[in-house]
Coordinates of C-alpha atoms in Angstrom, one line a residue:
M1 CA 0.7 7.0 17.9
G2 CA 1.0 10.7 18.5
K3 CA -0.8 11.1 21.9
I4 CA -1.7 8.1 24.0
T5 CA -4.8 9.7 25.5
G6 CA -5.8 11.8 22.4
F7 CA -8.8 9.6 21.6
M8 CA -10.2 10.3 25.0
E9 CA -9.4 14.0 25.1
F10 CA -10.4 15.3 21.6
K11 CA -13.6 15.3 19.6
R12 CA -13.8 14.7 15.8
Q13 CA -13.7 17.8 13.7
D14 CA -14.8 17.5 10.1
E15 CA -13.6 19.7 7.3
G16 CA -15.8 22.8 6.9
Y17 CA -17.9 23.9 3.9
L18 CA -18.6 27.2 2.4
A19 CA -22.3 28.2 3.0
P20 CA -24.7 26.7 0.4
A21 CA -25.8 30.2 -0.7
A22 CA -22.2 31.0 -1.7
R23 CA -21.1 27.7 -3.2
V24 CA -24.0 27.1 -5.5
K25 CA -23.0 30.3 -7.5
N26 CA -20.1 28.5 -9.1
Y27 CA -18.5 25.1 -9.7
K28 CA -15.5 25.5 -7.5
E29 CA -14.5 23.2 -4.7
F30 CA -15.9 24.4 -1.4
V31 CA -14.4 22.1 1.2
L32 CA -12.2 24.0 3.8
H33 CA -9.0 22.3 4.8
L34 CA -8.1 21.5 8.4
S35 CA -5.6 23.9 9.7
D36 CA -2.2 22.5 10.9
P37 CA -3.4 22.6 14.6
Q38 CA -6.7 21.0 13.7
A39 CA -5.0 18.3 11.7
K40 CA -2.6 17.6 14.6
V41 CA -5.5 17.3 17.0
Q42 CA -7.4 15.0 14.6
A43 CA -4.3 12.8 14.2
A44 CA -3.9 12.6 18.0
R45 CA -7.2 10.8 18.1
C46 CA -5.6 7.8 16.4
M47 CA -5.4 4.9 18.9
D48 CA -2.8 2.3 19.5
C49 CA -5.4 -0.3 18.7
G50 CA -3.1 -3.2 18.1
I51 CA -4.8 -4.3 14.9
P52 CA -5.5 -1.2 12.8
F53 CA -8.7 -2.2 11.0
C54 CA -8.5 1.0 9.0
N55 CA -5.7 -0.6 7.0
S56 CA -7.9 -3.4 5.8
G57 CA -10.9 -1.2 5.5
C58 CA -9.1 0.9 3.0
P59 CA -9.0 -0.9 -0.4
V60 CA -5.4 0.4 -1.2
N61 CA -4.3 -0.5 2.4
N62 CA -3.1 2.9 3.3
I63 CA -0.7 2.8 6.3
I64 CA -3.0 5.2 8.2
P65 CA -1.7 5.0 11.8
D66 CA 1.8 5.8 10.5
W67 CA 0.9 8.9 8.6
N68 CA -1.4 10.0 11.4
D69 CA 1.6 9.9 13.7
L70 CA 3.8 11.8 11.3
V71 CA 1.1 14.5 10.9
F72 CA 0.8 14.8 14.7
H73 CA 4.6 15.5 14.8
G74 CA 4.3 18.0 11.8
N75 CA 6.4 15.8 9.5
Y76 CA 4.2 16.2 6.4
R77 CA 7.0 15.4 4.0
A78 CA 7.4 11.9 5.4
A79 CA 3.6 11.5 5.7
L80 CA 3.4 12.2 2.0
D81 CA 5.9 9.6 1.1
N82 CA 4.1 7.1 3.3
L83 CA 0.7 8.0 1.7
H84 CA 2.2 7.7 -1.9
S85 CA 3.6 4.3 -1.1
T86 CA 0.1 2.8 -1.3
N87 CA -1.9 5.4 -3.2
N88 CA -0.9 7.0 -6.5
F89 CA -3.5 9.7 -6.3
P90 CA -4.5 10.7 -2.8
E91 CA -5.8 14.1 -4.1
F92 CA -8.6 12.1 -5.8
T93 CA -9.5 9.8 -2.9
G94 CA -9.1 12.7 -0.4
R95 CA -11.9 14.4 -2.2
V96 CA -14.3 11.8 -3.5
C97 CA -13.7 8.6 -1.6
P98 CA -16.5 7.7 0.9
A99 CA -13.8 6.6 3.3
P100 CA -14.5 3.0 4.2
C101 CA -11.4 3.3 6.4
E102 CA -13.3 5.5 8.8
S103 CA -16.1 2.9 9.0
A104 CA -13.4 0.4 10.1
C105 CA -11.8 2.7 12.6
T106 CA -11.6 1.0 16.0
L107 CA -12.4 4.3 17.8
G108 CA -15.6 4.3 15.8
I109 CA -17.0 1.5 17.9
I110 CA -17.5 3.8 20.9
N111 CA -17.0 7.2 19.5
D112 CA -16.8 9.2 16.2
P113 CA -14.0 7.7 14.1
V114 CA -10.8 9.5 13.3
G115 CA -11.1 12.0 10.5
I116 CA -8.9 9.9 8.2
K117 CA -10.1 11.4 4.9
S118 CA -9.6 15.0 6.1
I119 CA -6.0 14.2 7.1
E120 CA -5.3 12.5 3.8
H121 CA -6.6 15.6 2.0
K122 CA -4.4 17.8 4.2
I123 CA -1.3 15.7 3.5
I124 CA -1.5 15.6 -0.3
D125 CA -2.5 19.2 -0.8
T126 CA 0.4 20.3 1.5
G127 CA 2.6 18.2 -0.7
W128 CA 1.5 20.0 -3.9
E129 CA 1.7 23.4 -2.2
H130 CA 5.4 22.7 -1.2
G131 CA 6.4 21.2 -4.6
W132 CA 7.1 17.8 -3.1
V133 CA 5.1 15.8 -5.7
L134 CA 7.7 15.3 -8.4
P135 CA 8.1 12.9 -11.4
Q136 CA 9.7 9.6 -10.8
P137 CA 11.2 8.5 -14.1
P138 CA 12.7 5.0 -14.4
E139 CA 16.4 4.4 -14.0
K140 CA 16.4 2.3 -17.1
L141 CA 14.0 1.2 -19.9
S142 CA 12.8 -2.3 -20.3
G143 CA 12.2 -2.2 -24.0
K144 CA 8.6 -3.4 -23.5
K145 CA 5.5 -1.6 -24.7
V146 CA 2.2 -1.6 -22.8
A147 CA -1.2 -0.2 -24.0
I148 CA -3.7 1.0 -21.4
I149 CA -7.3 1.4 -22.5
G150 CA -9.1 4.0 -20.4
S151 CA -7.6 6.9 -18.4
G152 CA -9.7 6.7 -15.3
P153 CA -8.2 5.9 -11.9
A154 CA -7.5 2.3 -12.7
G155 CA -5.8 3.1 -16.0
L156 CA -3.8 6.0 -14.6
A157 CA -2.6 3.9 -11.6
A158 CA -1.5 1.0 -13.9
A159 CA 0.1 3.4 -16.3
Q160 CA 2.1 5.2 -13.6
Q161 CA 3.3 2.1 -11.9
L162 CA 4.4 0.4 -15.2
A163 CA 6.2 3.6 -16.5
R164 CA 8.1 3.9 -13.2
V165 CA 9.7 0.4 -13.8
G166 CA 10.7 1.3 -17.3
H167 CA 8.0 0.1 -19.7
A168 CA 6.9 2.3 -22.6
V169 CA 3.2 3.0 -21.7
T170 CA 0.6 4.5 -24.0
V171 CA -2.8 5.4 -22.6
F172 CA -5.8 5.4 -25.0
E173 CA -8.8 7.5 -24.1
K174 CA -12.0 7.8 -26.2
S175 CA -12.9 11.2 -24.7
D176 CA -11.2 14.5 -25.6
R177 CA -9.4 14.8 -22.3
I178 CA -7.7 12.5 -19.9
G179 CA -9.4 11.3 -16.7
G180 CA -12.3 9.0 -17.7
L181 CA -15.1 9.2 -15.2
L182 CA -12.9 11.3 -12.9
R183 CA -13.0 13.9 -15.6
Y184 CA -16.6 13.5 -17.0
G185 CA -18.4 11.7 -14.2
I186 CA -17.6 13.8 -11.1
P187 CA -18.7 17.4 -10.9
D188 CA -16.0 20.1 -10.6
F189 CA -17.5 21.2 -7.2
K190 CA -16.5 17.9 -5.8
M191 CA -13.1 17.7 -7.6
E192 CA -11.7 20.4 -9.8
K193 CA -10.0 18.9 -12.9
T194 CA -6.7 20.8 -12.3
H195 CA -5.8 17.8 -10.0
I196 CA -6.0 15.5 -13.0
D197 CA -4.0 17.9 -15.2
L198 CA -1.2 18.0 -12.6
R199 CA -0.9 14.2 -12.5
V200 CA -1.0 14.0 -16.3
K201 CA 2.0 16.4 -16.5
Q202 CA 3.8 14.3 -13.8
M203 CA 3.2 11.1 -15.7
E204 CA 4.2 12.6 -19.1
A205 CA 7.5 13.5 -17.4
E206 CA 7.8 9.9 -16.3
G207 CA 7.4 8.7 -19.9
V208 CA 3.7 8.0 -20.3
T209 CA 2.2 8.8 -23.7
F210 CA -1.5 9.9 -23.7
R211 CA -3.7 9.6 -26.8
T212 CA -7.1 11.2 -26.5
S213 CA -10.2 10.9 -28.8
V214 CA -9.2 7.3 -29.7
L215 CA -11.7 4.5 -29.4
V216 CA -10.5 1.0 -29.0
G217 CA -13.1 -1.5 -30.1
K218 CA -16.1 -1.7 -32.4
D219 CA -19.7 -0.7 -32.6
F220 CA -19.9 1.6 -29.7
P221 CA -23.4 2.1 -28.3
A222 CA -25.2 5.4 -28.5
S223 CA -26.1 5.3 -24.8
V224 CA -22.4 5.9 -23.8
N225 CA -20.6 9.2 -24.3
N226 CA -18.1 8.8 -27.2
W227 CA -16.1 11.8 -28.5
A228 CA -13.5 9.7 -30.4
K229 CA -12.2 10.9 -33.7
E230 CA -10.2 7.8 -34.4
T231 CA -10.8 4.0 -34.0
I232 CA -8.2 1.3 -33.3
F233 CA -9.1 -2.3 -33.5
P234 CA -7.8 -4.7 -30.8
E235 CA -5.8 -6.8 -33.2
D236 CA -3.8 -3.7 -34.1
L237 CA -2.9 -3.1 -30.5
A238 CA -2.0 -6.8 -30.1
N239 CA 0.5 -6.4 -33.0
D240 CA 2.1 -3.2 -31.6
F241 CA 2.2 -3.9 -27.9
D242 CA 3.7 -6.5 -25.6
A243 CA 0.8 -6.3 -23.2
I244 CA -2.7 -4.6 -23.1
V245 CA -4.6 -3.5 -20.0
M246 CA -8.3 -2.9 -20.3
A247 CA -9.2 -0.3 -17.6
G248 CA -12.3 1.4 -18.8
G249 CA -15.3 2.2 -16.6
A250 CA -18.6 0.5 -16.1
E251 CA -20.3 2.9 -18.4
Q252 CA -23.5 1.0 -19.5
P253 CA -26.2 2.8 -17.5
R254 CA -29.2 1.0 -16.0
D255 CA -32.3 2.1 -17.9
L256 CA -35.9 2.5 -16.8
P257 CA -38.2 0.8 -19.3
V258 CA -41.5 2.4 -18.4
P259 CA -44.1 4.1 -20.7
G260 CA -43.0 7.5 -21.7
R261 CA -39.3 6.8 -21.5
E262 CA -38.9 8.1 -25.0
L263 CA -40.2 11.6 -24.1
K264 CA -37.8 14.5 -24.5
G265 CA -36.4 15.6 -21.1
V266 CA -35.8 12.1 -19.8
H267 CA -32.0 11.5 -19.8
F268 CA -29.3 9.3 -18.3
A269 CA -27.3 11.1 -15.6
M270 CA -24.2 10.6 -17.7
D271 CA -25.9 12.5 -20.6
F272 CA -26.2 15.4 -18.1
L273 CA -23.1 15.6 -15.9
P274 CA -20.3 15.3 -18.5
L275 CA -21.6 18.2 -20.6
Q276 CA -21.4 20.5 -17.6
N277 CA -17.8 19.5 -17.1
K278 CA -17.1 20.2 -20.7
V279 CA -18.6 23.7 -20.4
N280 CA -16.6 24.3 -17.2
A281 CA -13.5 23.3 -19.2
G282 CA -14.3 26.1 -21.8
D283 CA -16.1 24.1 -24.4
K284 CA -19.0 25.8 -26.2
L285 CA -21.9 23.4 -26.5
K286 CA -25.1 23.8 -28.5
D287 CA -26.8 20.8 -27.0
Q288 CA -26.1 21.1 -23.3
I289 CA -28.9 19.7 -21.0
K290 CA -29.9 22.5 -18.7
A291 CA -31.9 22.4 -15.5
S292 CA -32.4 26.1 -15.3
G293 CA -36.0 27.0 -14.4
K294 CA -37.1 23.4 -14.5
N295 CA -38.7 21.0 -12.1
V296 CA -36.1 18.3 -11.9
V297 CA -36.6 14.8 -10.7
V298 CA -33.6 12.6 -10.1
I299 CA -34.3 8.8 -10.0
G300 CA -31.7 7.0 -8.0
G301 CA -30.4 7.8 -4.5
G302 CA -26.7 7.2 -4.8
D303 CA -23.7 9.4 -5.4
T304 CA -24.4 10.0 -9.1
G305 CA -27.9 11.1 -8.2
S306 CA -26.5 13.4 -5.6
D307 CA -24.2 14.9 -8.2
C308 CA -27.2 15.5 -10.4
V309 CA -28.8 17.4 -7.5
G310 CA -25.8 19.6 -7.0
T311 CA -25.5 20.4 -10.7
S312 CA -29.2 21.1 -11.0
N313 CA -29.1 23.6 -8.1
R314 CA -26.2 25.4 -9.8
H315 CA -28.1 25.6 -13.0
G316 CA -30.9 27.3 -11.1
A317 CA -33.6 24.6 -11.1
T318 CA -37.0 25.6 -9.9
S319 CA -37.2 22.5 -7.8
V320 CA -35.2 19.3 -7.3
A321 CA -36.5 16.0 -6.0
Q322 CA -34.7 12.7 -5.6
F323 CA -36.4 9.3 -5.5
E324 CA -34.9 6.1 -4.2
L325 CA -36.5 2.7 -4.8
M326 CA -35.2 1.1 -1.6
P327 CA -36.6 2.0 1.9
Q328 CA -35.1 4.9 3.9
P329 CA -32.1 3.6 5.8
P330 CA -31.6 4.2 9.5
E331 CA -30.0 7.4 10.6
Q332 CA -27.5 5.5 12.8
E333 CA -26.0 2.1 11.9
N334 CA -26.0 -0.9 14.3
K335 CA -22.2 -0.7 15.0
P336 CA -22.0 -4.0 17.0
L337 CA -23.6 -5.8 14.0
V338 CA -21.7 -4.2 11.1
W339 CA -18.3 -2.9 12.3
P340 CA -15.7 -2.9 10.7
Y341 CA -17.7 -3.2 7.4
W342 CA -19.3 -0.4 5.4
P343 CA -22.7 0.3 7.1
T344 CA -26.1 1.0 5.6
K345 CA -27.3 4.2 7.1
L346 CA -28.8 7.5 6.0
R347 CA -26.3 9.7 4.3
T348 CA -26.9 13.3 3.5
S349 CA -24.5 14.8 1.0
S350 CA -23.4 18.5 0.6
S351 CA -25.6 18.6 -2.5
H352 CA -28.7 17.6 -0.5
E353 CA -28.0 20.4 1.9
E354 CA -28.1 22.8 -0.9
G355 CA -31.8 22.0 -1.6
C356 CA -33.5 18.8 -2.5
E357 CA -36.7 17.0 -1.6
R358 CA -35.8 13.3 -0.9
D359 CA -38.1 10.4 -0.8
W360 CA -37.6 6.6 -0.5
A361 CA -39.5 3.4 -1.4
V362 CA -40.8 5.1 -4.5
A363 CA -41.2 3.4 -7.9
T364 CA -41.7 5.3 -11.2
K365 CA -44.6 3.8 -13.2
R366 CA -44.6 6.1 -16.3
F367 CA -43.8 9.5 -17.7
E368 CA -46.4 11.7 -19.3
G369 CA -46.2 14.8 -21.4
K370 CA -47.4 16.8 -24.4
G371 CA -45.8 17.5 -27.8
G372 CA -43.3 14.7 -27.2
K373 CA -41.8 16.4 -24.0
V374 CA -42.1 15.1 -20.5
E375 CA -44.3 17.2 -18.1
K376 CA -44.8 14.8 -15.1
L377 CA -44.1 11.4 -13.8
I378 CA -46.5 9.0 -12.2
A379 CA -45.1 7.1 -9.2
C380 CA -46.2 4.9 -6.4
R381 CA -45.1 3.8 -2.9
V382 CA -43.6 0.3 -2.6
E383 CA -42.9 -2.2 0.2
W384 CA -40.2 -4.9 0.3
K385 CA -41.2 -8.3 1.5
D386 CA -39.0 -11.4 1.3
G387 CA -36.8 -9.5 -1.1
K388 CA -39.6 -8.7 -3.5
M389 CA -41.0 -5.2 -4.3
I390 CA -44.8 -4.8 -3.8
E391 CA -46.8 -1.8 -4.8
V392 CA -48.7 -0.2 -1.9
P393 CA -52.4 -0.1 -2.8
N394 CA -53.8 3.3 -3.6
S395 CA -50.4 5.0 -3.2
E396 CA -50.1 6.3 -6.8
F397 CA -49.1 10.0 -7.1
E398 CA -47.8 12.4 -9.7
M399 CA -45.1 15.0 -9.7
K400 CA -44.2 17.8 -12.1
A401 CA -41.1 17.0 -14.1
D402 CA -39.6 19.1 -16.8
L403 CA -36.3 17.2 -16.6
V404 CA -35.9 13.6 -15.4
L405 CA -32.4 12.3 -14.7
L406 CA -31.9 8.5 -14.5
A407 CA -29.1 7.8 -11.9
M408 CA -29.8 4.2 -11.1
G409 CA -26.2 3.0 -11.4
F410 CA -24.4 1.1 -14.2
V411 CA -24.9 -2.5 -15.1
S412 CA -21.6 -3.4 -16.7
P413 CA -18.7 -2.2 -18.9
V414 CA -19.6 -1.6 -22.5
Q415 CA -20.1 -5.1 -23.9
Q416 CA -19.0 -4.1 -27.4
V417 CA -15.5 -3.4 -26.1
L418 CA -15.2 -6.7 -24.3
D419 CA -16.6 -8.5 -27.3
A420 CA -14.1 -6.8 -29.7
F421 CA -11.3 -8.3 -27.6
G422 CA -13.1 -11.7 -27.4
V423 CA -12.4 -12.0 -23.6
E424 CA -14.4 -14.4 -21.5
K425 CA -17.0 -12.7 -19.3
D426 CA -18.6 -13.4 -15.9
A427 CA -22.3 -13.7 -15.2
R428 CA -22.6 -9.9 -14.7
G429 CA -21.0 -9.0 -18.1
N430 CA -17.6 -8.1 -16.7
A431 CA -14.3 -9.3 -18.1
K432 CA -13.4 -12.5 -16.2
A433 CA -10.1 -12.5 -14.3
T434 CA -8.9 -13.5 -10.8
T435 CA -7.1 -11.2 -8.4
D436 CA -4.7 -13.7 -6.8
G437 CA -2.4 -16.6 -7.7
D438 CA -0.8 -17.2 -11.1
G439 CA -2.3 -15.2 -13.9
C440 CA -4.0 -12.7 -11.7
Y441 CA -5.8 -9.9 -13.7
A442 CA -5.1 -11.8 -16.9
T443 CA -8.1 -12.4 -19.2
S444 CA -8.8 -15.4 -21.3
V445 CA -7.0 -13.7 -24.2
P446 CA -3.2 -13.9 -24.3
K447 CA -1.4 -10.8 -23.0
V448 CA -4.6 -8.9 -22.4
F449 CA -5.2 -7.9 -18.7
V450 CA -8.1 -6.2 -17.0
A451 CA -8.5 -3.9 -14.0
G452 CA -11.1 -1.7 -12.3
D453 CA -14.7 -1.5 -13.2
M454 CA -14.2 -3.6 -16.3
R455 CA -13.3 -6.5 -14.0
R456 CA -15.3 -5.9 -10.8
G457 CA -18.2 -3.8 -12.1
Q458 CA -19.3 -0.4 -10.9
S459 CA -17.2 0.5 -7.9
L460 CA -15.2 3.3 -6.1
V461 CA -12.3 5.3 -7.2
V462 CA -10.1 3.8 -4.5
W463 CA -10.9 0.3 -5.7
A464 CA -10.0 1.3 -9.2
I465 CA -6.6 2.6 -7.9
R466 CA -6.0 -0.6 -6.0
E467 CA -6.8 -2.8 -9.0
G468 CA -4.7 -0.6 -11.4
R469 CA -1.7 -1.0 -9.1
Q470 CA -2.1 -4.7 -8.6
C471 CA -2.7 -5.3 -12.3
A472 CA 0.5 -3.3 -13.1
R473 CA 2.5 -5.8 -11.0
A474 CA 0.9 -8.7 -12.8
V475 CA 1.8 -7.2 -16.1
D476 CA 5.3 -6.5 -15.0
E477 CA 5.7 -10.1 -13.9
F478 CA 4.3 -11.3 -17.2
L479 CA 6.8 -9.1 -19.2
M480 CA 9.9 -9.5 -17.0
G481 CA 9.4 -12.8 -15.1
E482 CA 9.5 -10.9 -11.8
S483 CA 8.4 -7.5 -10.4
V484 CA 9.6 -5.0 -7.7
L485 CA 6.2 -3.3 -7.7
P486 CA 4.0 -3.7 -4.6
R487 CA 1.2 -6.2 -4.6

């Protein structure tokens, strides 16, 4: 602990943002780092709380009090080593993680929690700036070959861990660039893709082979982006590799089966967001979905919906509205009731601050239009009683809508991929595997493992990293009989 009385003396200071008028003109990141003095003060707020609940609140179990103390004393090099010991990619989590660690911060019971995420962001970016993030190639090779399916955070974490203990790792990605939903699900203004590119170069130097535009599986659905130019069947991978890790995302979107769904202008969020990222990467597209000059309605109140709001504002939408089916949450959580767990409370994102009309407890009844194109949606107010949704009488209303973006979450991994491997599934359509005991992360099919969204369903980047790391250890134990990798 850097300063015994720091939590009583200093207030929380969040990272700053560029003004909305300036940042909506481009797709660059706009979060302003803490300065060295600001980071020191924020680290000084970390308490000697006996049991650091932030550790368990963090899915990768970051050793947060330790690197807070190191930052307080200006030892960023040691802080980076500490951070990397539990998290392969803190530049990802330091930008897009919702920071459940801060919800678990003991100081948060009586005050604003320590700005853990901002300190993490500061540590890793300082590491890159000083050239401290270097490849860690293995001392010797194992002679074993591992295939990783999917290059999102789970697949990348598993690949890096396995390569560092000497296995020959090949990552297969159906998209034309590495990164999975990090690349094509998160807008550049939240995380520029140069961060992925730097890690790919590091991992290539560590021995990882990346193969893009390669689909593993059969009969891929049209509702999921697929830019593959080559298909490999699971049985071929089984013949060529000693172990296989399925680490794709939960890409099957939740649909809205109401009248008018077939009208042009009604799209899944993941039809909209990836195309903008491809344009930002320099691709020239003829079929990009644009919000320019349109009345945009985003259905779904989560992070993906917020990303649609921010992207629509950058396109120059005439108006942007966002509907959520659930009631508006309270502005302040009931801390004695929910701490140290993730609370339900009203969250306003940077995209909302750029311009958005938000509404809650709204259900869409139908879409209407002319000439096969959507022009408006008809919605109503709803109430929730005993867990059931009830339409409020005489509450129907209509709203202009030239572009409707469905951002209601994802129901499961792509079933065709799981079926191609023949793995047993759970009741939610995920690949079935345990996370502890003998055979953890192993599927019902010999030498096939699973991690991330494909096992647990739609989740956070930080959970994907955790599962990728833990799955890597399970694979290493399977191949070698024991493992030096962390649990």
